[in-house]
mmCIF file of N, CA and C in Angstrom:
data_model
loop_
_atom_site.group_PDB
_atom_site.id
_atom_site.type_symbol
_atom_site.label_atom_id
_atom_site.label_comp_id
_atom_site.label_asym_id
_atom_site.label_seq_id
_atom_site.Cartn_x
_atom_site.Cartn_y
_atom_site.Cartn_z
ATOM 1 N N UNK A 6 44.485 -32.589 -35.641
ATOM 2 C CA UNK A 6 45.469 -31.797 -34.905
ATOM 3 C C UNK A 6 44.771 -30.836 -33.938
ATOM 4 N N UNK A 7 43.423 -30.164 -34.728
ATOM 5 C CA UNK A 7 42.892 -28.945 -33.203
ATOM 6 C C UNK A 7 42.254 -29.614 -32.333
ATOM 7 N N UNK A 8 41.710 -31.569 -32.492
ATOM 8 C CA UNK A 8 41.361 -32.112 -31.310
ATOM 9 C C UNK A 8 42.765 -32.418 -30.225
ATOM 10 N N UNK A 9 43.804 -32.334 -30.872
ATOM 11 C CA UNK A 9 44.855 -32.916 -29.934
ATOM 12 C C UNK A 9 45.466 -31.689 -29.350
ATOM 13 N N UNK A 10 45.419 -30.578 -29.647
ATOM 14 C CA UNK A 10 45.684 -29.331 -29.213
ATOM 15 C C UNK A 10 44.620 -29.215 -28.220
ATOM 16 N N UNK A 11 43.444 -28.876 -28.479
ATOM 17 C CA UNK A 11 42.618 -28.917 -27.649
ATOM 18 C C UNK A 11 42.417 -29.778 -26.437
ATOM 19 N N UNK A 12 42.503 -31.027 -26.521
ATOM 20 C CA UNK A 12 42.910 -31.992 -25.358
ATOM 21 C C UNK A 12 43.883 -31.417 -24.279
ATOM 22 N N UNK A 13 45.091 -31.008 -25.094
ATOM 23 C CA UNK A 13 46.029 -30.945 -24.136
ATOM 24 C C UNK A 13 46.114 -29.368 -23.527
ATOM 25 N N UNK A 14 45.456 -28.760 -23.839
ATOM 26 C CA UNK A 14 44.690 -27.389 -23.037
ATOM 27 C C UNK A 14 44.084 -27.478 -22.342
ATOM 28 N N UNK A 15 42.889 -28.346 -21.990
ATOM 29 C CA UNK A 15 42.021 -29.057 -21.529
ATOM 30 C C UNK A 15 42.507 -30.103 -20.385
ATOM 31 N N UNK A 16 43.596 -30.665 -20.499
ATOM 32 C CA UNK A 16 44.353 -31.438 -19.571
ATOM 33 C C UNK A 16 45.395 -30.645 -18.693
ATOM 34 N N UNK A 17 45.831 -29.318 -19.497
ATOM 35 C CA UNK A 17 46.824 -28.369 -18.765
ATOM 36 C C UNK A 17 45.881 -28.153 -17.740
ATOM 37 N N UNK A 18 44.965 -27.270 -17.922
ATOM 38 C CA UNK A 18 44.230 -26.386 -17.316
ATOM 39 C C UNK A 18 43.565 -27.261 -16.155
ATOM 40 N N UNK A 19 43.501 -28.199 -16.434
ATOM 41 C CA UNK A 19 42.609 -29.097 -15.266
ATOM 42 C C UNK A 19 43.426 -29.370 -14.331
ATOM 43 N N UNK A 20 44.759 -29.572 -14.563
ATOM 44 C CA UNK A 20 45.993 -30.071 -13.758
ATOM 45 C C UNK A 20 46.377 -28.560 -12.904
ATOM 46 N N UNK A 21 46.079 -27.703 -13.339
ATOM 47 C CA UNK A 21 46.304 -26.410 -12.452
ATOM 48 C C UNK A 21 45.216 -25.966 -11.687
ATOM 49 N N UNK A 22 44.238 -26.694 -11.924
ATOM 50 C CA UNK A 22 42.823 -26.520 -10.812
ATOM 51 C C UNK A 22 43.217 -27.286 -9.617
ATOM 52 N N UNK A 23 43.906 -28.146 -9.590
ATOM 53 C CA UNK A 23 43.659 -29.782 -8.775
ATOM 54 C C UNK A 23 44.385 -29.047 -7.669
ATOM 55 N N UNK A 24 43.916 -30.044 -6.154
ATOM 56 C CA UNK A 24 44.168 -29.002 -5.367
ATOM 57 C C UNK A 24 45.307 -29.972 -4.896
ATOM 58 N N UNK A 25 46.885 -29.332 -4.247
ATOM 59 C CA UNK A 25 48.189 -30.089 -4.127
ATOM 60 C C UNK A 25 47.866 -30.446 -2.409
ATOM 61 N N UNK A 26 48.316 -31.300 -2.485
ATOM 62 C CA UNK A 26 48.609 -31.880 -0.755
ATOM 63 C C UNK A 26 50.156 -31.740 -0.324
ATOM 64 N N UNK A 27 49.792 -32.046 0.970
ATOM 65 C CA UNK A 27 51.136 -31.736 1.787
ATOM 66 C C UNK A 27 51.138 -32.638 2.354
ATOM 67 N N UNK A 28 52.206 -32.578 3.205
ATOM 68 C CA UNK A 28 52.152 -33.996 4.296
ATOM 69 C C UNK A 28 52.664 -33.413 5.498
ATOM 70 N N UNK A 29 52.804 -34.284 6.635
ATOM 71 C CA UNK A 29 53.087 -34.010 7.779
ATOM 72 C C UNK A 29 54.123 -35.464 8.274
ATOM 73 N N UNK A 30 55.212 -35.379 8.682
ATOM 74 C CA UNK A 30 56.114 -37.072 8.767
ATOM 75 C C UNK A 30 56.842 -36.313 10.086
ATOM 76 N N UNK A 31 57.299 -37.101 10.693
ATOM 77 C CA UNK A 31 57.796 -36.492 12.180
ATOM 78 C C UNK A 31 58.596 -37.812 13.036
ATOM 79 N N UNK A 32 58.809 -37.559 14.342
ATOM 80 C CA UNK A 32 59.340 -38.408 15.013
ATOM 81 C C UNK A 32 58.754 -38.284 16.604
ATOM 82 N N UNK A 33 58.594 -39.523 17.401
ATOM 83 C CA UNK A 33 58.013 -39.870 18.796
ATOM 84 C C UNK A 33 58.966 -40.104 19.541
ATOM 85 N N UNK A 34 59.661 -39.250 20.672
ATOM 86 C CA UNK A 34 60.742 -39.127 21.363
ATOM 87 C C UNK A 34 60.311 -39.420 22.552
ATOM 88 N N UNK A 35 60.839 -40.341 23.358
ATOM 89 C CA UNK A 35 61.200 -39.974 25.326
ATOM 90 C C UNK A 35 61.857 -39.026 25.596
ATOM 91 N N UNK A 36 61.635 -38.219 26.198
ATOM 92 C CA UNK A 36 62.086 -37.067 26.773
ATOM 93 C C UNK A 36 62.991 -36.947 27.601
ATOM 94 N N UNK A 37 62.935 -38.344 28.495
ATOM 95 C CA UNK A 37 63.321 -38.566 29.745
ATOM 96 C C UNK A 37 64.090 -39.948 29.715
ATOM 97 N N UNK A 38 64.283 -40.736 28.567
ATOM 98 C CA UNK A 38 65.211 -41.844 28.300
ATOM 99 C C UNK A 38 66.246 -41.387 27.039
ATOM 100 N N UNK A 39 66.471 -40.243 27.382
ATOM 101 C CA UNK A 39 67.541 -39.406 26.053
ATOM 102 C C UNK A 39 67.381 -39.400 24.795
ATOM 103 N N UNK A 40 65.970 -39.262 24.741
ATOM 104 C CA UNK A 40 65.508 -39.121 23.120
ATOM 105 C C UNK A 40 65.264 -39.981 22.491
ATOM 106 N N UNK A 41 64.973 -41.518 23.214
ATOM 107 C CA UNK A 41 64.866 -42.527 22.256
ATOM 108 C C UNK A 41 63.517 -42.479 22.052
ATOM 109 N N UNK A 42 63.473 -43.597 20.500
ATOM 110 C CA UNK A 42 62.187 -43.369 20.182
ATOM 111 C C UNK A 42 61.100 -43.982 20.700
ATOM 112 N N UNK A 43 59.875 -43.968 20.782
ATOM 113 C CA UNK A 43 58.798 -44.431 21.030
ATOM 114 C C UNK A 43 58.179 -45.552 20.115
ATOM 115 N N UNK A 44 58.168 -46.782 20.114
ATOM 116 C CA UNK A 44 57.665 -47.871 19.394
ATOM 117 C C UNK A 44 56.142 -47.534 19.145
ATOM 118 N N UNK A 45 55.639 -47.697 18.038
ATOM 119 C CA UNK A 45 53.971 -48.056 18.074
ATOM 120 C C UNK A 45 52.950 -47.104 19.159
ATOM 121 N N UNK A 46 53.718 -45.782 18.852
ATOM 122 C CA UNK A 46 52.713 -44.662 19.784
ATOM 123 C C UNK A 46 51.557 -44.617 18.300
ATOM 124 N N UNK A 47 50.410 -44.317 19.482
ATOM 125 C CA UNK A 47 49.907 -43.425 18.521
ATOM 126 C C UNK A 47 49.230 -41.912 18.031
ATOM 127 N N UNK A 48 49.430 -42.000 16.595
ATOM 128 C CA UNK A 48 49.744 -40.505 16.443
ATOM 129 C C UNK A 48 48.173 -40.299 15.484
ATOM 130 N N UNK A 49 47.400 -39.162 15.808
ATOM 131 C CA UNK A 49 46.363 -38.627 15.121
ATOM 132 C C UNK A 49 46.127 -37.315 14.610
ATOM 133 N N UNK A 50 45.471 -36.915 13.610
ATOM 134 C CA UNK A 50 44.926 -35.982 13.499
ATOM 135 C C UNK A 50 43.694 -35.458 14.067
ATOM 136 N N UNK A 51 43.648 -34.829 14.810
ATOM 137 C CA UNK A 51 42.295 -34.599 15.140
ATOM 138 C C UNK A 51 41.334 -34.274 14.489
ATOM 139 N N UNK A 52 41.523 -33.751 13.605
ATOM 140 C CA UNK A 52 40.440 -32.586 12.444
ATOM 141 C C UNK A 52 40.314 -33.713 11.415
ATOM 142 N N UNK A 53 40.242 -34.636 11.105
ATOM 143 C CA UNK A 53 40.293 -35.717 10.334
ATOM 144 C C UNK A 53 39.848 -36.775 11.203
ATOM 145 N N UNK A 54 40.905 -37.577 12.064
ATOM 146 C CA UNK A 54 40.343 -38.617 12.642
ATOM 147 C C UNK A 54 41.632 -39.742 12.089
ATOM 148 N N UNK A 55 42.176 -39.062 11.087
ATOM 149 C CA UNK A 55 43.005 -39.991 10.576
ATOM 150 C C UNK A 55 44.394 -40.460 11.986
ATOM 151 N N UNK A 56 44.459 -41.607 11.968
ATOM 152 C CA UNK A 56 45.192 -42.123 12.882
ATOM 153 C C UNK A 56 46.547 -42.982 12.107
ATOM 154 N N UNK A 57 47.816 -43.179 12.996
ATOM 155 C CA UNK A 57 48.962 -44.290 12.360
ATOM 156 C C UNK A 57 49.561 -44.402 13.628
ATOM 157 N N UNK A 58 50.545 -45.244 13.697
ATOM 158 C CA UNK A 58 51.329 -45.739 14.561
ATOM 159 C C UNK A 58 52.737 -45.683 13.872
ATOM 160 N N UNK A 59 53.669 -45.469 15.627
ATOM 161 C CA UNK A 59 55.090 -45.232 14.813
ATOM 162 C C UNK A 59 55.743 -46.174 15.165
ATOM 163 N N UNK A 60 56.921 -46.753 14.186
ATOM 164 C CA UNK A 60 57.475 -47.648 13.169
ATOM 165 C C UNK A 60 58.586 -47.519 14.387
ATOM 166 N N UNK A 61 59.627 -48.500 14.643
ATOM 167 C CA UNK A 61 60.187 -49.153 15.212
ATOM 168 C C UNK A 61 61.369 -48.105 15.626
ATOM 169 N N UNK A 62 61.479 -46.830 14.724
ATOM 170 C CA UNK A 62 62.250 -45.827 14.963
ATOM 171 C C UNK A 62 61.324 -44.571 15.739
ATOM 172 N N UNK A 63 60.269 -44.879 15.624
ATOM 173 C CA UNK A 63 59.300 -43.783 16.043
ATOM 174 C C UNK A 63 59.031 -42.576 15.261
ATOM 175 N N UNK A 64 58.963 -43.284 13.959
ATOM 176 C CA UNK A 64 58.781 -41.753 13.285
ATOM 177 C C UNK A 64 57.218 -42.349 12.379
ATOM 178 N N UNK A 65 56.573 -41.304 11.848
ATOM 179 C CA UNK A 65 55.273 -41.592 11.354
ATOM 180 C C UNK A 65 54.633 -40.445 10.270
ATOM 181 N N UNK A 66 54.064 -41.071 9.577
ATOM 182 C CA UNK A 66 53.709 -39.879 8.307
ATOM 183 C C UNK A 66 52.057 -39.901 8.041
ATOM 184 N N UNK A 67 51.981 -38.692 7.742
ATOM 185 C CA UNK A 67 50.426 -38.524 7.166
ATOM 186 C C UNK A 67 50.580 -37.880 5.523
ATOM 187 N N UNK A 68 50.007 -38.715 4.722
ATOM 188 C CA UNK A 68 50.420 -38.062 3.293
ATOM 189 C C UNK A 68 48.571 -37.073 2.774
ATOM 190 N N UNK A 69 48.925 -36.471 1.634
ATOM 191 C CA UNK A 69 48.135 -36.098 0.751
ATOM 192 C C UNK A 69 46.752 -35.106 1.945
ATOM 193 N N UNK A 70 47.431 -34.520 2.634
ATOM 194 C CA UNK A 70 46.741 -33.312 3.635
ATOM 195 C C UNK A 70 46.498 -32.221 2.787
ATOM 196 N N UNK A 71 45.211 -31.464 2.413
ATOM 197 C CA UNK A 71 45.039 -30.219 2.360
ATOM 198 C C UNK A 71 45.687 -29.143 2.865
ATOM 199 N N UNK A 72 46.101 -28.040 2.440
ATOM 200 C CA UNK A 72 46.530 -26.799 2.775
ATOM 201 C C UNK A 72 45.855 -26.724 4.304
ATOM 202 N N UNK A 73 46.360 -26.362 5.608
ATOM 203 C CA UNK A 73 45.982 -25.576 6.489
ATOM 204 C C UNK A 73 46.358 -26.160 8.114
ATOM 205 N N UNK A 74 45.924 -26.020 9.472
ATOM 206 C CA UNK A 74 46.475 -26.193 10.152
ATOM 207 C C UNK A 74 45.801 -27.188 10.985
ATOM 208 N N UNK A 75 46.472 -28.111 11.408
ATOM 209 C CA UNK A 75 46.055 -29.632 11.605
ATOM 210 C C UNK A 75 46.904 -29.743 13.443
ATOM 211 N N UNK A 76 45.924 -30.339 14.246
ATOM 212 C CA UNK A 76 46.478 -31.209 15.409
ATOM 213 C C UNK A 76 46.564 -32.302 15.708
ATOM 214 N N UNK A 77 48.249 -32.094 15.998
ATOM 215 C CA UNK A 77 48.494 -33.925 16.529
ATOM 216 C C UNK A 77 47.953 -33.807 17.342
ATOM 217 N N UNK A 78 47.586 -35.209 17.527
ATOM 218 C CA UNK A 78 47.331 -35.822 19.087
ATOM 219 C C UNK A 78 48.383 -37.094 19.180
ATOM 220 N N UNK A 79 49.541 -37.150 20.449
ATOM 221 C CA UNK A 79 50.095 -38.374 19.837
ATOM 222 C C UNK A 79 50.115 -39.192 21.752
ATOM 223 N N UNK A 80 50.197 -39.731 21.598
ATOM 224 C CA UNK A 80 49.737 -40.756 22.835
ATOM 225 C C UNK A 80 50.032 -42.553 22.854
ATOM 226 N N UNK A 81 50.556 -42.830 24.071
ATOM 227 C CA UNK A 81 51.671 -44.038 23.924
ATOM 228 C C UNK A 81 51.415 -44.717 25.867
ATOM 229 N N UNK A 82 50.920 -45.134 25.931
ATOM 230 C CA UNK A 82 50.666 -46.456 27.204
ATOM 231 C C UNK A 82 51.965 -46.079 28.063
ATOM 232 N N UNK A 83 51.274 -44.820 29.271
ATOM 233 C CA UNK A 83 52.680 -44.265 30.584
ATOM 234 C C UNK A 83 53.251 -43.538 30.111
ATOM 235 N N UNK A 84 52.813 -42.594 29.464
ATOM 236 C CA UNK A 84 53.037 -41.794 29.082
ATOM 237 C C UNK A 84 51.491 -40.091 28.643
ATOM 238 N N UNK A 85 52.031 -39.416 29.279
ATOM 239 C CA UNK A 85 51.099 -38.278 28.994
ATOM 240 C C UNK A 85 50.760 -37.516 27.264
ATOM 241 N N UNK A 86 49.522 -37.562 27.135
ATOM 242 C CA UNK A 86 49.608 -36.978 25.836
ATOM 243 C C UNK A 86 49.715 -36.195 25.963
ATOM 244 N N UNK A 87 49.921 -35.944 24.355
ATOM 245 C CA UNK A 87 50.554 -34.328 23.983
ATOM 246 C C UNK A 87 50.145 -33.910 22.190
ATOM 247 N N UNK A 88 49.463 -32.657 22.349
ATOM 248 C CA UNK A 88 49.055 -32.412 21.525
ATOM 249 C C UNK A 88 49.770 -31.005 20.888
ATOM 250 N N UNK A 89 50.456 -31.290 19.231
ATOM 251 C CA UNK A 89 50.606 -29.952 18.844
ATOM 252 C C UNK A 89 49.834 -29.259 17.683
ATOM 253 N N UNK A 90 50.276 -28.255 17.232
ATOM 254 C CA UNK A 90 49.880 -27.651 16.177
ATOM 255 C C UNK A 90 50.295 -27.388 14.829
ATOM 256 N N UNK A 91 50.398 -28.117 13.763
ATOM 257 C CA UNK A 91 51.033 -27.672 12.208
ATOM 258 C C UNK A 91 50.869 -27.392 11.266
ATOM 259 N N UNK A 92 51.310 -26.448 10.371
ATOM 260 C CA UNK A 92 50.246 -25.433 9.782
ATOM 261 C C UNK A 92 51.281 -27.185 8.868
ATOM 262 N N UNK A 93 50.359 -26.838 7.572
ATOM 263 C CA UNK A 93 50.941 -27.820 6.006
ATOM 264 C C UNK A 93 50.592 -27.065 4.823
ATOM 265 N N UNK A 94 51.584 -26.743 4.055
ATOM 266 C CA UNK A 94 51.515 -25.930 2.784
ATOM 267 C C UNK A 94 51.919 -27.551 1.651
ATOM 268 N N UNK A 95 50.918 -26.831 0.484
ATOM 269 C CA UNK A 95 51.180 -27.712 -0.517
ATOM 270 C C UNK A 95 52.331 -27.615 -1.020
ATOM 271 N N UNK A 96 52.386 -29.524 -1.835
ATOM 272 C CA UNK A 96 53.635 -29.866 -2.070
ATOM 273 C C UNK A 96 55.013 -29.716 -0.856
ATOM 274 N N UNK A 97 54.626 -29.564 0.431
ATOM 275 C CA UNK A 97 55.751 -29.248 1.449
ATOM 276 C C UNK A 97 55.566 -30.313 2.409
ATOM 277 N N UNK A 98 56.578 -31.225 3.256
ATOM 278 C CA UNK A 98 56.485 -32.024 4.281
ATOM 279 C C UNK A 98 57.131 -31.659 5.624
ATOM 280 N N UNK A 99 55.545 -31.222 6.133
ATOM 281 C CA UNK A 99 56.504 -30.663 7.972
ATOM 282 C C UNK A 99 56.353 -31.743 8.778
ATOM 283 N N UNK A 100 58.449 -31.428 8.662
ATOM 284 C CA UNK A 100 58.616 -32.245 9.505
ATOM 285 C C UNK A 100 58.267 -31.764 11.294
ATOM 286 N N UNK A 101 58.249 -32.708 12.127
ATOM 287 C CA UNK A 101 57.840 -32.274 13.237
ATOM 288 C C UNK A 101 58.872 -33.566 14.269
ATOM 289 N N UNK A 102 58.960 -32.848 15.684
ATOM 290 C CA UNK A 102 59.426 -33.938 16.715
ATOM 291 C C UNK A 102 58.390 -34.207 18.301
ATOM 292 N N UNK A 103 57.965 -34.770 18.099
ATOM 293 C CA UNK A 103 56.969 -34.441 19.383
ATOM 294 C C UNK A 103 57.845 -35.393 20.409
ATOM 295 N N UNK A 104 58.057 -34.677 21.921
ATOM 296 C CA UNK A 104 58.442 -35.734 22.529
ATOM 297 C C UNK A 104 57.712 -35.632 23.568
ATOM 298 N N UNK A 105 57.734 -37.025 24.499
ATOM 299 C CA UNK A 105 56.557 -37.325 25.630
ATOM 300 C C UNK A 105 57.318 -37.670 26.744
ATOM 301 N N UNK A 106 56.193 -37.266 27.557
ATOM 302 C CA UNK A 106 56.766 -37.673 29.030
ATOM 303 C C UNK A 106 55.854 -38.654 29.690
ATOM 304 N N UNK A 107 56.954 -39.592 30.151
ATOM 305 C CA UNK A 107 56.285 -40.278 31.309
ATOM 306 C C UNK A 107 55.241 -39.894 32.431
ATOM 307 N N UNK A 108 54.229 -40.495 32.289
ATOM 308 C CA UNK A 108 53.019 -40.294 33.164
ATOM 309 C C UNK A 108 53.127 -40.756 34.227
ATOM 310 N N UNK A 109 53.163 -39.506 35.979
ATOM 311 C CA UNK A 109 53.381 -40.225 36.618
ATOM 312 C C UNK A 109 52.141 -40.471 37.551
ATOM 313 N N UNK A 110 52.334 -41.836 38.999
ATOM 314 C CA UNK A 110 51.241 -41.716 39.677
ATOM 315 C C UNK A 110 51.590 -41.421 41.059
ATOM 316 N N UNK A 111 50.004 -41.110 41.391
ATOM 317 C CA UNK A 111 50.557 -40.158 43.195
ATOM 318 C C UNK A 111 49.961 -41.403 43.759
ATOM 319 N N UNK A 112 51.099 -41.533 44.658
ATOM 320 C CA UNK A 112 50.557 -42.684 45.579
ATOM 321 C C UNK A 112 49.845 -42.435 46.987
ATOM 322 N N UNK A 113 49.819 -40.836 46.539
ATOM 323 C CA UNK A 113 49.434 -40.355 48.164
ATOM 324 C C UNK A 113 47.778 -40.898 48.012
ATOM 325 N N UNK A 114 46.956 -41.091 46.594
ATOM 326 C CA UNK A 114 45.499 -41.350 46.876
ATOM 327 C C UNK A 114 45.594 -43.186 47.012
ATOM 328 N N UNK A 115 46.583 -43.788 46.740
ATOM 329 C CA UNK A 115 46.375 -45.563 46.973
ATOM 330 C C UNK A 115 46.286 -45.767 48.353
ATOM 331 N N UNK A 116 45.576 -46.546 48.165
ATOM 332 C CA UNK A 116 45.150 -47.248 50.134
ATOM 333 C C UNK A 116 44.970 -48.784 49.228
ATOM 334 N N UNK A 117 45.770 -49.482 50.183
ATOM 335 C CA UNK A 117 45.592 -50.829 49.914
ATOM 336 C C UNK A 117 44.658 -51.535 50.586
ATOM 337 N N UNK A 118 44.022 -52.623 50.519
ATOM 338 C CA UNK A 118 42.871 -52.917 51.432
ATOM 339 C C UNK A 118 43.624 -54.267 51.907
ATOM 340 N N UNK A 119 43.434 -55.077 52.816
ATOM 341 C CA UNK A 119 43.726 -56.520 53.134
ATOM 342 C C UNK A 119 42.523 -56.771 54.211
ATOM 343 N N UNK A 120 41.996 -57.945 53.539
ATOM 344 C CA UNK A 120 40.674 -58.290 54.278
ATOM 345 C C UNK A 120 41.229 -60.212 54.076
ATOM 346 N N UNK A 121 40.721 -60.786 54.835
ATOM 347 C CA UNK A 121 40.790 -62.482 55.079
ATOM 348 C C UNK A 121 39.213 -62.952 55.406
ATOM 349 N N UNK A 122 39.180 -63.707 54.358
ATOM 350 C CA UNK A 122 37.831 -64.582 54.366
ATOM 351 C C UNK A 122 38.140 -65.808 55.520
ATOM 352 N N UNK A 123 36.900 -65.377 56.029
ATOM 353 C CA UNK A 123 36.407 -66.827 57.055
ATOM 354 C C UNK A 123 36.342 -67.964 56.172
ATOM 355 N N UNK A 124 36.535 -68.952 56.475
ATOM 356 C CA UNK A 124 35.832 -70.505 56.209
ATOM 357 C C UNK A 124 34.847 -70.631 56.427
ATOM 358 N N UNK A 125 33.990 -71.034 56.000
ATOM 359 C CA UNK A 125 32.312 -71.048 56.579
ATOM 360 C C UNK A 125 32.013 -72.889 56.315
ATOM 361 N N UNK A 126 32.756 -73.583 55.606
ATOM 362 C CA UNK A 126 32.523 -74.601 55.214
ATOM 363 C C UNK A 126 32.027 -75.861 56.702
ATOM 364 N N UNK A 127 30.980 -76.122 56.586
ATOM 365 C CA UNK A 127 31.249 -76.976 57.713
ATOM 366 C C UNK A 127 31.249 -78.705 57.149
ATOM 367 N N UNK A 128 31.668 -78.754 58.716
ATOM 368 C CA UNK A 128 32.261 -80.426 58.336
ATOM 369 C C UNK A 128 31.746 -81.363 59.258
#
């Protein structure tokens, strides 16, 4: 009986050391097509490296994060990235909405070229 008492003191106490994670789950918006979502952007942590892609609704999760404050980076093909900031407390899931804008281009620097090759072939 004082080994099985003891065990489970021993198992309490260890379970209150362990350090809790948080998560971070959110959503990838157009800004400029009325909020729809963004297919297969992708979304990172910077301070990690940890990377995912968002799901057909545009939403995306990072599980089992340490206590403290983490940057997205989230970025999607014509579109400008955008990076925020979220603090994550254990056992808590911040939610977040990042939305993006279309990347645009200046056409004032395009110059088109048109050049025509000679034939040189002789016959």
């Amino acid at each position: 009986m004082k080994q099985f008492i003891f065990s489970l003191v021993f198992f309490i106490s260890a379970l209150g050391f362990a350090q809790e994670a948080g998560s971070i789950s959110g959503n990838l918006l157009d800004v400029e097509a009325e909020n729809t979502p963004l297919l297969y952007a992708k979304v990172m942590i910077k301070e990690t490296g940890a990377e995912v892609l968002s799901d057909e609704n545009g939403f995306f999760k990072f599980d089992n994060l340490a206590e403290g404050t983490y940057t997205l980076v989230c970025s999607f093909t014509g579109y400008e990235t955008k990076e925020s900031q979220v603090k994550v407390e254990a056992l808590k899931t911040e939610a977040v909405k990042m939305y993006l804008e279309a990347s645009t281009v200046s056409l004032d620097d395009l110059a088109l070229v048109y050049a025509s090759a000679e034939n040189t072939d002789s016959k």
